[in-house]
Amino acid sequence: MQDADVATRLTRVTRIRDWARIRDWIAHRRGTLIALAVLVVAVLGFAAIHKLTAEIRLSEVRAAFAALGWPELSASIALTVVSYIALTFYDTIALRVIGHPLPWRTAAVASFTSYTISHNLGLAMLTGGSARYRVYSRAGLDEAAVARVVLIAGVTFWAGVITVACLSMALHPGMLPVVRWTMPPLLERSIGIAIPLAMLAIVLRYRRGGAIGLFGWRLPLPDARQALALVLVSTVDLAAASAALFVLLPGASPDLYPVLFLGYAVAIVVALISHVPGGLGVFEAVIIATMPQNNATILAALLAYRIIYYVAPLILAAVLLAFHEGRQWRRRDRTAGQERRGTDPLAIALPLAPLLLGVLVFMCGAMLLVSGALPAAPGRMDVLASVLPLPISEMAHVAASLVGVMLLFVALGLYRRLDGAFWAARLLLVTGTLLSIAKGLDYEEATVLVLTAAALQWTRAAFYRRTRLTAEPLSPEWLVGVGAAIGLSVLIGFFAYRHVGYSSDLWWRFETDANASRFLRTSLAVGLLLIGAAIWRLFAAAPVPMVHDELPRDVAEAALAHADRTDAMLAFTGDKRFLVSDSGDAFLMYQVKGASWIVIGDPIGPAEAWSELLWAIRARADAAQGRLLLYQIGLRIVPIAIEMGLKLVKYGEEATVELEGFTLDTPDMRSVRKASRVAERAGAEFAVVPAAEMPAIMPELHAISDWWLADKNHAEKRFSVGRFEPGYMAKFDCAVVRIEGRIVAFANVWGTPNKQELSVDLMRHAESMPQGGMDFLFTRLMLWGHEHGYRTFSLGMAPLSGIDARRLSPTWSKVAAFLFRHGERFYGFAGLRAYKEKFRPNWTPRYIASPGGTSLLRGLIDLQALVSR
């Protein structure tokens, strides 16, 4: 029966390991899976546009676009300005709600840059939130305050969508022709009135403000005036944004505006859910399906609207921040520069400039691709033919599209501040400018390319990371963006030439009006370039990092001679990388998971080398576009972490027992003494097996370990602890508890060479271990350590212990305190602390250090994946 139970538990462990592998597989490919989902939605959006525009000719769209006069364009631009000005008041009021008012200029920079990025990239909470954090963190706000601003602004935005949509339903019921089932007008009016009244009732309910509490985290609520102001701002913003599109529809009746707004609201929701960058294709498909007007007119209006409302603000924000970043880098007096950063709301947004310039260069690449898929403007090719030979124009047409593809790939390197990407982008932009003129006198796109190149040149000092671009991994999301841009250009080309009969002669026609032939050759060249780029990246040699996957023996001996903490023995678990000091007598342990560079514990070796090692790993993580996380560091590292610009949070406390004078014969040790005597009466005997004799007992220990894992439903951990592996276990002495000669519990023993600290790593027991067996093992090992000259015994960490949560405490402290009090079913935080407290230890705080923002959370997620891998 006992063997059956053991077999059942072992089967359970196997299942746990299988599920862990599946979970890790999904976690490792999460970005790819998300990218595939976004790609599917993008393809569906392109297919919808293709179907909705099946009867439209490009000439009709051109005629409708040309028919847009300056009055319509000026009105749309003015309404766009109103919308973006209204957007700034989201943040202004939200900052007052949370009790951190900032000047309007600072809030305006944060909102304008974040909305221009999120409008064009999608993923509004991620891109917009990170942009706000970069601005507000430099203005003195922590991540909790920024999160509150983002949440309040987001809720307000959707409140405005609901309010204006309901008002449209109440005033003009039955105006959505795409809905097959028409809601009765009375019911539609009732809903349109009831929802705003319910929202008003909520506002009046909290007319004096207040807060919502969740897990110790409080979200302030606006008072009645602030809530009404936020709803008014949202209403103005959405009304102006949708009206900026409505005025571009020539001859549209004002009665049609409610229809447009309802379709606009639906398009926003669908684009947001799809996560397609900028809602490209998805937004347009919903609007075209909603509006009853001629599709060519709507398509021309949407094209103009995307340029006015999306592209133009992005260009303005990129140029503005590029100018300020370039000026900041040119300051020779760094002290004066820091004072400037503290007072200029534009200067504190400088970290956003590489992101905006990367997006702008990406859009320049997409522009060249789309231009290559469209026929040249009428009359320009005739003028060009009188200046350049036709073969040169043909080659320029193909080369411009190839430059566009390369710009799509280079843009990601600009976001990462790579110097190679800067030089490549600048060369490609200048080349694209010349090719735009040579292929069809496209002076409009040449002007955009020149301005982008000038903005890059002005900020050249910002791209300082000297990393080979060919070795940089491209994220799945970026590859999807590249595919979407190329797919859109091909779709546009097939739309433009759908009425041209295909023949093999099209590939070889070189004439002034042979636009379809140019499109076919360009598409082929783009495909060949993509294949070449894939092969190039596939066989590109990555730079060899100057790290050690195995710790050199001479370095280990020299460094461990200075070790005061036993967690230095984690260097022998075989799952870490090592960074060695120039002197060769100190090292630190780390591992890379995702974008996180996780250092565990303090550096090992002379304290004089610690700063050198930590700054070196900080530089390596920065050069690799990674985030650094220092895990379980002690007080001696805190000043260095602060100098490095890292943010500190308390992780818990380590329990250490002074072995000098340690005895069980005191009133404080009554419970431990009693438990140990219970084990003694059961026949428990203690011994320390030397490392040289470990192979003889290894099979017995292995069986105990397997039973223990099955009984606890655990899989082996890594990185922060050792694992049962014969090679690792044989490196250390092992404390064992025997009953009648049979081992019932064991713990491998760590000891520093200077006898400063003694500790254990793996602690496991058999089913037959008597009550009090682990207390017996610990107390006997402490007495053994005292006899052998060790000064302290480490009982290890009590995670989240000793963290107070007060009203003004940061979010981490509140969450940690909540988990410590109420998370017993998940880990047993309080129980672990109570068990170690029995030995009356001294408690020493341990910390985690990381960059601000979401880096801590993302680093901890990667750490958990690393430990449970």
Coordinates of C-alpha atoms in Angstrom, one line a residue, residues 1-11 707 710 767:
M1 CA 0.0 0.0 0.0
Q2 CA 2.9 2.3 0.9
D3 CA 4.6 1.6 -2.5
A4 CA 1.3 2.5 -4.3
D5 CA 1.1 5.8 -2.4
V6 CA 4.7 6.6 -3.4
A7 CA 4.0 5.7 -7.0
T8 CA 0.9 7.9 -7.0
R9 CA 2.9 10.8 -5.6
L10 CA 5.7 10.3 -8.2
T11 CA 3.0 10.3 -10.9
W707 CA 9.3 11.1 -1.9
A710 CA 5.8 14.0 -4.5
E767 CA 7.7 9.8 5.5

